[in-house]
Amino acid sequence: MAPRSFLDVLVLVLALAALSHRAKAGRSFFVFGDSLVDNGNNNYLATTARADSYPYGIDFPTHRPTGRFSNGLNIPDYLSKQLGSEFLLPYLSPELNGRRLLDGANFASAGIGILNDTGIQFINIIRMFRQLEYFEEYQKRVAALIGAQKTTQLVNGALVLVTVGGNDFVNNYYLVPFSARSRQYALPDYVKVLIVEYRKLLLRLHELGARRVLVTGTGPLGCVPAELAMRGSSGGQCSAELQRAAALYNPQLLQMIKGLNAQVGSNVFVAVNTQQMHNDFVSNPQAFGFETSKVACCGQGPYNGLGLCTGASNLCSNRDAYAFWDAFHPSQKANGMIVKQMLSGSTKYMYPMNLTTIFELDSRA
């Protein structure tokens, strides 16, 4: 083996020092999923599923679009704050190297689903199997810095967030009338297919070293401004068919997670009941300081639920008054409230335990 150059040794020393700091200050963090958690990977891809133009990012610290589908912070950003680390970089960012690799990475890509054919209209997006391949590649890059053993420790000790599934309904099964998947499966059977495929993805994540994995369900799919505009009944009632899909899917996801934990012999996977968290806003927005949970802050058409959020869209002046930022995505304020429930919510919201309990348990390990 050739001797290391001075520069190689310096990089190694700095990386090990950063790893030591990370062990004291927090833990690494990895994110997989769709636009609800994408921090900007799609900015580097030739796709229409992008949030890289005004007014996205209007309330972000830089007041510039970042690729987040939010007026400001998204759920991973609030979780990074809880971990005491910088906001995660997208895996495709050229800035993700050296010390920043030890913070973790965001592999999420807007438009993707559990199934590979979900989001085909967006063409060039990072599907879940590819996100997991990037996670393997990431570990090799880190091992080159700090060695294989310390890389395993870093990954085993990390917090992982997985948010995927909603697009399998809105951008696949219900994308167009008589879609290929809706002709192939009745809704209950389609849900079973999704659960089976999702289980494979989560098991693969466990094989790759993940040991604390937050798995979010879908929100109330029929109540987002886009579905109110396209499928909702008069008076702003949620789409019954999309609500039925969420009502079938989320309980089965919980049961699948319980079964996975029994199989691996530990509470690796934590079910995050985002349907209930969103239902709280939808059913009583004023109780949470919102003026409305029906109308998006940015958009056009009924409920500002049609088309994209662009510089030509209607834009509310008080973003904190809106539960939804655009036709599909929660506002920054709503994202912050969701993370509060992740931290301290009862088993109604976080099963089998919330994040505060996880942090306490892991601090004793």
CSV table of C-alpha atoms in Angstrom, one decimal:
chain,number,residue,atom,x,y,z
A,1,MET,CA,0.0,0.0,0.0
A,2,ALA,CA,1.4,3.4,-1.0
A,3,PRO,CA,2.1,5.9,1.8
A,4,ARG,CA,-0.4,8.6,2.4
A,5,SER,CA,0.5,12.1,1.3
A,6,PHE,CA,0.5,14.9,3.8
A,7,LEU,CA,-2.8,16.2,2.3
A,8,ASP,CA,-4.4,12.8,2.6
A,9,VAL,CA,-3.4,12.6,6.3
A,10,LEU,CA,-4.7,16.1,6.9
A,11,VAL,CA,-8.1,15.3,5.4
A,12,LEU,CA,-8.3,12.1,7.5
A,13,VAL,CA,-7.4,14.0,10.7
A,14,LEU,CA,-10.0,16.7,10.0
A,15,ALA,CA,-12.6,14.2,9.2
A,16,LEU,CA,-12.0,12.2,12.4
A,17,ALA,CA,-12.1,15.4,14.4
A,18,ALA,CA,-15.4,16.3,12.8
A,19,LEU,CA,-16.7,12.8,13.6
A,20,SER,CA,-15.8,13.2,17.2
A,21,HIS,CA,-17.6,16.6,17.3
A,22,ARG,CA,-20.6,14.9,15.7
A,23,ALA,CA,-20.7,12.2,18.4
A,24,LYS,CA,-20.9,14.9,21.0
A,25,ALA,CA,-23.1,17.5,19.3
A,26,GLY,CA,-25.6,15.3,17.6
A,27,ARG,CA,-26.0,12.4,15.1
A,28,SER,CA,-25.9,12.0,11.4
A,29,PHE,CA,-29.2,12.3,9.5
A,30,PHE,CA,-30.4,10.7,6.3
A,31,VAL,CA,-33.5,11.5,4.3
A,32,PHE,CA,-35.3,9.5,1.6
A,33,GLY,CA,-38.5,10.2,-0.2
A,34,ASP,CA,-40.4,12.7,-2.3
A,35,SER,CA,-41.1,16.4,-2.6
A,36,LEU,CA,-42.3,16.7,1.0
A,37,VAL,CA,-38.6,16.2,2.1
A,38,ASP,CA,-36.5,17.0,-1.0
A,39,ASN,CA,-33.9,19.6,-0.1
A,40,GLY,CA,-32.9,20.3,-3.7
A,41,ASN,CA,-31.7,17.2,-5.5
A,42,ASN,CA,-34.1,17.8,-8.4
A,43,ASN,CA,-32.3,21.1,-9.0
A,44,TYR,CA,-29.5,19.0,-10.5
A,45,LEU,CA,-31.8,17.0,-12.8
A,46,ALA,CA,-33.5,17.7,-16.1
A,47,THR,CA,-37.1,17.4,-14.7
A,48,THR,CA,-40.2,19.5,-14.4
A,49,ALA,CA,-40.5,18.5,-10.7
A,50,ARG,CA,-38.6,21.5,-9.4
A,51,ALA,CA,-39.0,24.2,-6.8
A,52,ASP,CA,-36.0,26.4,-7.8
A,53,SER,CA,-37.8,29.6,-8.7
A,54,TYR,CA,-39.6,32.5,-6.9
A,55,PRO,CA,-41.6,32.5,-4.7
A,56,TYR,CA,-40.4,29.1,-3.3
A,57,GLY,CA,-37.9,29.9,-0.5
A,58,ILE,CA,-39.3,33.3,0.2
A,59,ASP,CA,-39.1,32.7,4.0
A,60,PHE,CA,-36.0,30.6,3.9
A,61,PRO,CA,-33.0,32.3,5.8
A,62,THR,CA,-31.5,33.3,2.4
A,63,HIS,CA,-35.0,34.3,1.0
A,64,ARG,CA,-34.1,32.5,-2.2
A,65,PRO,CA,-35.5,29.3,-3.7
A,66,THR,CA,-33.5,26.2,-2.7
A,67,GLY,CA,-35.4,23.3,-4.3
A,68,ARG,CA,-37.5,22.8,-1.2
A,69,PHE,CA,-41.2,22.7,-1.9
A,70,SER,CA,-41.9,25.2,0.8
A,71,ASN,CA,-42.0,28.9,1.5
A,72,GLY,CA,-39.2,28.2,4.0
A,73,LEU,CA,-38.1,25.3,6.0
A,74,ASN,CA,-39.3,21.7,5.5
A,75,ILE,CA,-39.5,18.8,7.9
A,76,PRO,CA,-35.9,17.7,7.5
A,77,ASP,CA,-34.7,21.2,8.3
A,78,TYR,CA,-36.7,21.3,11.5
A,79,LEU,CA,-35.3,17.8,12.4
A,80,SER,CA,-31.7,19.0,11.7
A,81,LYS,CA,-32.3,21.8,14.2
A,82,GLN,CA,-33.3,19.3,16.8
A,83,LEU,CA,-30.1,17.3,16.0
A,84,GLY,CA,-28.0,20.4,16.4
A,85,SER,CA,-26.6,20.2,12.9
A,86,GLU,CA,-26.6,22.3,9.8
A,87,PHE,CA,-29.4,21.8,7.2
A,88,LEU,CA,-28.7,18.7,5.2
A,89,LEU,CA,-27.3,19.1,1.7
A,90,PRO,CA,-28.8,17.3,-1.2
A,91,TYR,CA,-26.8,14.2,-2.1
A,92,LEU,CA,-26.2,15.6,-5.6
A,93,SER,CA,-24.8,18.9,-4.3
A,94,PRO,CA,-21.2,19.4,-5.2
A,95,GLU,CA,-20.8,21.0,-1.7
A,96,LEU,CA,-21.4,17.6,-0.1
A,97,ASN,CA,-17.9,16.5,0.6
A,98,GLY,CA,-15.3,16.4,3.4
A,99,ARG,CA,-16.7,17.2,6.8
A,100,ARG,CA,-20.2,17.9,5.5
A,101,LEU,CA,-20.5,14.2,4.5
A,102,LEU,CA,-20.5,13.4,8.2
A,103,ASP,CA,-23.7,15.3,8.8
A,104,GLY,CA,-25.5,12.9,6.6
A,105,ALA,CA,-27.3,13.5,3.3
A,106,ASN,CA,-30.7,14.1,1.7
A,107,PHE,CA,-31.4,11.6,-1.1
A,108,ALA,CA,-35.1,12.6,-1.6
A,109,SER,CA,-36.4,13.5,-5.1
A,110,ALA,CA,-39.7,15.3,-5.9
A,111,GLY,CA,-42.2,13.2,-7.8
A,112,ILE,CA,-41.1,9.7,-6.8
A,113,GLY,CA,-43.1,7.0,-5.2
A,114,ILE,CA,-42.8,3.5,-3.8
A,115,LEU,CA,-43.3,2.1,-7.3
A,116,ASN,CA,-40.9,2.8,-10.1
A,117,ASP,CA,-43.6,3.8,-12.5
A,118,THR,CA,-44.9,6.5,-10.2
A,119,GLY,CA,-44.1,10.0,-11.5
A,120,ILE,CA,-43.2,8.8,-15.0
A,121,GLN,CA,-44.4,12.2,-16.3
A,122,PHE,CA,-41.4,13.9,-14.5
A,123,ILE,CA,-39.0,11.6,-16.4
A,124,ASN,CA,-35.6,12.2,-14.7
A,125,ILE,CA,-36.1,11.8,-11.0
A,126,ILE,CA,-34.3,9.7,-8.3
A,127,ARG,CA,-36.5,6.7,-7.7
A,128,MET,CA,-36.4,4.9,-4.4
A,129,PHE,CA,-34.1,2.0,-5.6
A,130,ARG,CA,-31.7,4.6,-6.9
A,131,GLN,CA,-31.8,6.6,-3.6
A,132,LEU,CA,-30.8,3.4,-1.8
A,133,GLU,CA,-28.0,2.9,-4.3
A,134,TYR,CA,-26.8,6.4,-3.6
A,135,PHE,CA,-26.8,5.6,0.1
A,136,GLU,CA,-24.5,2.7,-0.6
A,137,GLU,CA,-22.3,5.0,-2.6
A,138,TYR,CA,-22.3,7.6,0.2
A,139,GLN,CA,-21.1,5.0,2.7
A,140,LYS,CA,-18.1,4.1,0.4
A,141,ARG,CA,-17.3,7.8,0.2
A,142,VAL,CA,-17.3,8.2,4.0
A,143,ALA,CA,-15.3,5.0,4.5
A,144,ALA,CA,-12.6,6.5,2.3
A,145,LEU,CA,-12.4,9.3,4.8
A,146,ILE,CA,-12.8,7.6,8.2
A,147,GLY,CA,-12.6,3.9,7.6
A,148,ALA,CA,-15.3,1.2,7.3
A,149,GLN,CA,-15.8,0.6,11.1
A,150,LYS,CA,-16.4,4.2,11.9
A,151,THR,CA,-18.7,4.6,8.9
A,152,THR,CA,-20.8,1.6,10.2
A,153,GLN,CA,-21.0,3.3,13.6
A,154,LEU,CA,-22.0,6.6,12.0
A,155,VAL,CA,-24.8,5.0,9.9
A,156,ASN,CA,-26.0,2.8,12.8
A,157,GLY,CA,-26.3,5.8,15.1
A,158,ALA,CA,-28.0,8.0,12.5
A,159,LEU,CA,-31.6,9.2,12.4
A,160,VAL,CA,-33.3,8.3,9.2
A,161,LEU,CA,-36.5,9.8,7.7
A,162,VAL,CA,-38.5,8.1,4.9
A,163,THR,CA,-41.4,10.0,3.4
A,164,VAL,CA,-42.9,8.3,0.3
A,165,GLY,CA,-46.3,6.9,-0.8
A,166,GLY,CA,-48.5,9.9,-1.5
A,167,ASN,CA,-47.4,10.1,-5.1
A,168,ASP,CA,-48.3,6.5,-5.7
A,169,PHE,CA,-51.9,7.7,-5.4
A,170,VAL,CA,-51.9,11.3,-6.8
A,171,ASN,CA,-49.3,10.8,-9.5
A,172,ASN,CA,-50.1,7.2,-10.4
A,173,TYR,CA,-53.4,5.5,-9.5
A,174,TYR,CA,-55.4,8.8,-9.7
A,175,LEU,CA,-53.2,10.7,-12.1
A,176,VAL,CA,-55.7,10.3,-14.9
A,177,PRO,CA,-59.1,8.6,-15.2
A,178,PHE,CA,-58.7,4.9,-15.9
A,179,SER,CA,-55.0,5.0,-15.3
A,180,ALA,CA,-53.0,1.8,-16.0
A,181,ARG,CA,-52.7,1.0,-12.3
A,182,SER,CA,-56.4,1.6,-11.6
A,183,ARG,CA,-57.3,-0.7,-14.5
A,184,GLN,CA,-54.9,-3.3,-13.1
A,185,TYR,CA,-55.9,-3.2,-9.5
A,186,ALA,CA,-58.9,-2.4,-7.4
A,187,LEU,CA,-57.9,0.2,-4.7
A,188,PRO,CA,-57.7,-2.3,-1.8
A,189,ASP,CA,-55.4,-4.6,-3.9
A,190,TYR,CA,-53.3,-1.6,-5.0
A,191,VAL,CA,-52.8,-0.6,-1.4
A,192,LYS,CA,-51.6,-4.2,-0.6
A,193,VAL,CA,-49.1,-4.0,-3.5
A,194,LEU,CA,-47.7,-0.7,-2.2
A,195,ILE,CA,-47.3,-2.1,1.3
A,196,VAL,CA,-45.5,-5.2,0.0
A,197,GLU,CA,-43.1,-3.1,-2.1
A,198,TYR,CA,-42.5,-0.5,0.7
A,199,ARG,CA,-41.6,-3.4,3.1
A,200,LYS,CA,-38.9,-4.5,0.7
A,201,LEU,CA,-37.5,-0.9,0.6
A,202,LEU,CA,-37.4,-0.6,4.4
A,203,LEU,CA,-35.8,-4.0,4.8
A,204,ARG,CA,-33.1,-3.0,2.4
A,205,LEU,CA,-32.5,0.2,4.4
A,206,HIS,CA,-32.1,-1.9,7.5
A,207,GLU,CA,-29.6,-4.1,5.6
A,208,LEU,CA,-27.7,-1.0,4.8
A,209,GLY,CA,-27.3,-0.1,8.5
A,210,ALA,CA,-30.2,2.1,9.4
A,211,ARG,CA,-31.3,1.5,13.0
A,212,ARG,CA,-33.6,4.5,13.8
A,213,VAL,CA,-36.0,5.0,10.9
A,214,LEU,CA,-39.0,7.4,11.0
A,215,VAL,CA,-41.6,6.3,8.4
A,216,THR,CA,-44.3,8.8,7.6
A,217,GLY,CA,-47.7,7.8,6.3
A,218,THR,CA,-49.6,9.9,3.8
A,219,GLY,CA,-51.5,13.0,4.8
A,220,PRO,CA,-55.3,13.3,4.2
A,221,LEU,CA,-54.8,13.0,0.4
A,222,GLY,CA,-58.2,14.2,-0.5
A,223,CYS,CA,-58.0,17.5,1.5
A,224,VAL,CA,-55.0,19.2,-0.1
A,225,PRO,CA,-55.9,22.3,-2.2
A,226,ALA,CA,-55.1,20.4,-5.5
A,227,GLU,CA,-57.7,17.7,-4.8
A,228,LEU,CA,-60.2,20.2,-3.4
A,229,ALA,CA,-59.9,22.0,-6.8
A,230,MET,CA,-60.0,18.9,-9.0
A,231,ARG,CA,-62.1,16.4,-7.1
A,232,GLY,CA,-63.6,18.0,-4.0
A,233,SER,CA,-67.4,18.4,-3.7
A,234,SER,CA,-69.1,21.7,-3.4
A,235,GLY,CA,-68.5,23.6,-0.2
A,236,GLY,CA,-64.9,22.5,-0.1
A,237,GLN,CA,-65.4,18.9,1.1
A,238,CYS,CA,-62.4,16.6,0.7
A,239,SER,CA,-62.3,14.1,-2.1
A,240,ALA,CA,-64.0,11.0,-0.7
A,241,GLU,CA,-62.1,8.6,-3.0
A,242,LEU,CA,-58.6,10.0,-2.1
A,243,GLN,CA,-59.6,10.0,1.6
A,244,ARG,CA,-60.6,6.3,1.2
A,245,ALA,CA,-57.2,5.6,-0.2
A,246,ALA,CA,-55.4,7.2,2.8
A,247,ALA,CA,-57.8,5.4,5.2
A,248,LEU,CA,-56.9,2.1,3.6
A,249,TYR,CA,-53.2,2.7,3.3
A,250,ASN,CA,-52.1,4.2,6.6
A,251,PRO,CA,-53.4,1.5,9.0
A,252,GLN,CA,-51.8,-1.2,6.8
A,253,LEU,CA,-48.5,0.7,6.9
A,254,LEU,CA,-48.6,0.8,10.7
A,255,GLN,CA,-49.2,-3.0,10.8
A,256,MET,CA,-46.4,-3.6,8.4
A,257,ILE,CA,-44.0,-1.5,10.6
A,258,LYS,CA,-45.1,-3.5,13.6
A,259,GLY,CA,-44.3,-6.7,11.8
A,260,LEU,CA,-40.9,-5.4,10.6
A,261,ASN,CA,-39.9,-4.5,14.1
A,262,ALA,CA,-40.9,-8.0,15.3
A,263,GLN,CA,-38.9,-9.5,12.5
A,264,VAL,CA,-35.7,-7.5,13.2
A,265,GLY,CA,-36.1,-7.9,17.0
A,266,SER,CA,-36.0,-4.2,17.8
A,267,ASN,CA,-38.0,-1.0,17.4
A,268,VAL,CA,-36.0,0.2,14.4
A,269,PHE,CA,-39.0,1.6,12.5
A,270,VAL,CA,-41.2,4.3,14.0
A,271,ALA,CA,-44.6,5.0,12.3
A,272,VAL,CA,-45.3,8.7,12.0
A,273,ASN,CA,-49.0,9.4,11.7
A,274,THR,CA,-48.9,12.4,9.4
A,275,GLN,CA,-52.5,11.7,8.4
A,276,GLN,CA,-53.6,12.5,11.9
A,277,MET,CA,-51.2,15.5,12.2
A,278,HIS,CA,-52.7,17.0,9.1
A,279,ASN,CA,-56.2,16.1,10.0
A,280,ASP,CA,-55.8,18.3,13.1
A,281,PHE,CA,-55.1,21.3,10.9
A,282,VAL,CA,-57.8,20.4,8.4
A,283,SER,CA,-60.5,19.9,10.9
A,284,ASN,CA,-59.8,22.9,13.1
A,285,PRO,CA,-57.2,25.3,11.5
A,286,GLN,CA,-58.0,28.2,13.8
A,287,ALA,CA,-56.9,26.1,16.8
A,288,PHE,CA,-53.4,26.0,15.3
A,289,GLY,CA,-53.3,29.7,14.3
A,290,PHE,CA,-54.2,29.2,10.7
A,291,GLU,CA,-56.9,31.2,8.9
A,292,THR,CA,-57.4,28.4,6.4
A,293,SER,CA,-56.5,24.8,5.6
A,294,LYS,CA,-58.3,24.7,2.3
A,295,VAL,CA,-56.7,27.5,0.3
A,296,ALA,CA,-53.1,27.3,-0.6
A,297,CYS,CA,-50.9,30.4,0.0
A,298,CYS,CA,-49.5,30.2,-3.6
A,299,GLY,CA,-51.3,29.1,-6.7
A,300,GLN,CA,-54.3,29.9,-8.9
A,301,GLY,CA,-57.8,28.6,-9.5
A,302,PRO,CA,-60.2,27.3,-6.9
A,303,TYR,CA,-58.4,27.1,-3.5
A,304,ASN,CA,-55.2,28.2,-5.3
A,305,GLY,CA,-55.1,24.5,-6.1
A,306,LEU,CA,-54.5,24.4,-9.8
A,307,GLY,CA,-51.2,24.5,-11.6
A,308,LEU,CA,-47.8,25.4,-10.3
A,309,CYS,CA,-46.7,28.0,-7.7
A,310,THR,CA,-44.9,30.6,-9.8
A,311,GLY,CA,-44.1,34.3,-9.8
A,312,ALA,CA,-47.4,34.8,-11.7
A,313,SER,CA,-49.5,33.0,-9.0
A,314,ASN,CA,-51.7,34.5,-6.3
A,315,LEU,CA,-49.4,34.9,-3.3
A,316,CYS,CA,-50.7,35.4,0.2
A,317,SER,CA,-49.0,38.1,2.3
A,318,ASN,CA,-49.1,36.2,5.6
A,319,ARG,CA,-47.7,32.7,5.0
A,320,ASP,CA,-48.1,31.7,8.6
A,321,ALA,CA,-51.9,32.0,8.2
A,322,TYR,CA,-52.0,29.1,5.7
A,323,ALA,CA,-51.6,25.4,6.5
A,324,PHE,CA,-50.7,24.8,2.9
A,325,TRP,CA,-48.0,26.6,1.0
A,326,ASP,CA,-48.9,25.4,-2.5
A,327,ALA,CA,-51.4,22.9,-4.0
A,328,PHE,CA,-49.8,19.9,-2.3
A,329,HIS,CA,-47.2,20.9,0.3
A,330,PRO,CA,-47.6,22.2,3.9
A,331,SER,CA,-46.4,25.7,4.8
A,332,GLN,CA,-43.2,26.3,6.8
A,333,LYS,CA,-45.3,26.8,9.9
A,334,ALA,CA,-47.2,23.6,9.4
A,335,ASN,CA,-43.9,21.7,8.9
A,336,GLY,CA,-42.7,23.0,12.2
A,337,MET,CA,-45.9,21.8,14.0
A,338,ILE,CA,-45.5,18.4,12.4
A,339,VAL,CA,-42.0,18.1,13.8
A,340,LYS,CA,-43.3,19.2,17.3
A,341,GLN,CA,-45.6,16.2,17.2
A,342,MET,CA,-42.8,14.0,16.1
A,343,LEU,CA,-40.9,15.1,19.2
A,344,SER,CA,-43.5,14.9,21.9
A,345,GLY,CA,-46.7,13.3,20.4
A,346,SER,CA,-48.5,10.4,22.0
A,347,THR,CA,-48.6,6.9,20.4
A,348,LYS,CA,-51.6,8.3,18.5
A,349,TYR,CA,-49.1,10.2,16.4
A,350,MET,CA,-45.8,8.3,16.9
A,351,TYR,CA,-45.7,4.6,17.3
A,352,PRO,CA,-44.1,2.9,19.2
A,353,MET,CA,-42.4,6.1,20.6
A,354,ASN,CA,-41.8,9.7,19.9
A,355,LEU,CA,-38.4,11.3,19.1
A,356,THR,CA,-37.8,12.6,22.6
A,357,THR,CA,-38.0,9.0,23.9
A,358,ILE,CA,-35.7,7.9,21.1
A,359,PHE,CA,-33.2,10.5,22.0
A,360,GLU,CA,-33.3,9.6,25.7
A,361,LEU,CA,-33.0,5.9,25.0
A,362,ASP,CA,-30.1,6.4,22.6
A,363,SER,CA,-28.2,8.7,25.0
A,364,ARG,CA,-28.0,5.8,27.5
A,365,ALA,CA,-26.7,3.3,25.0
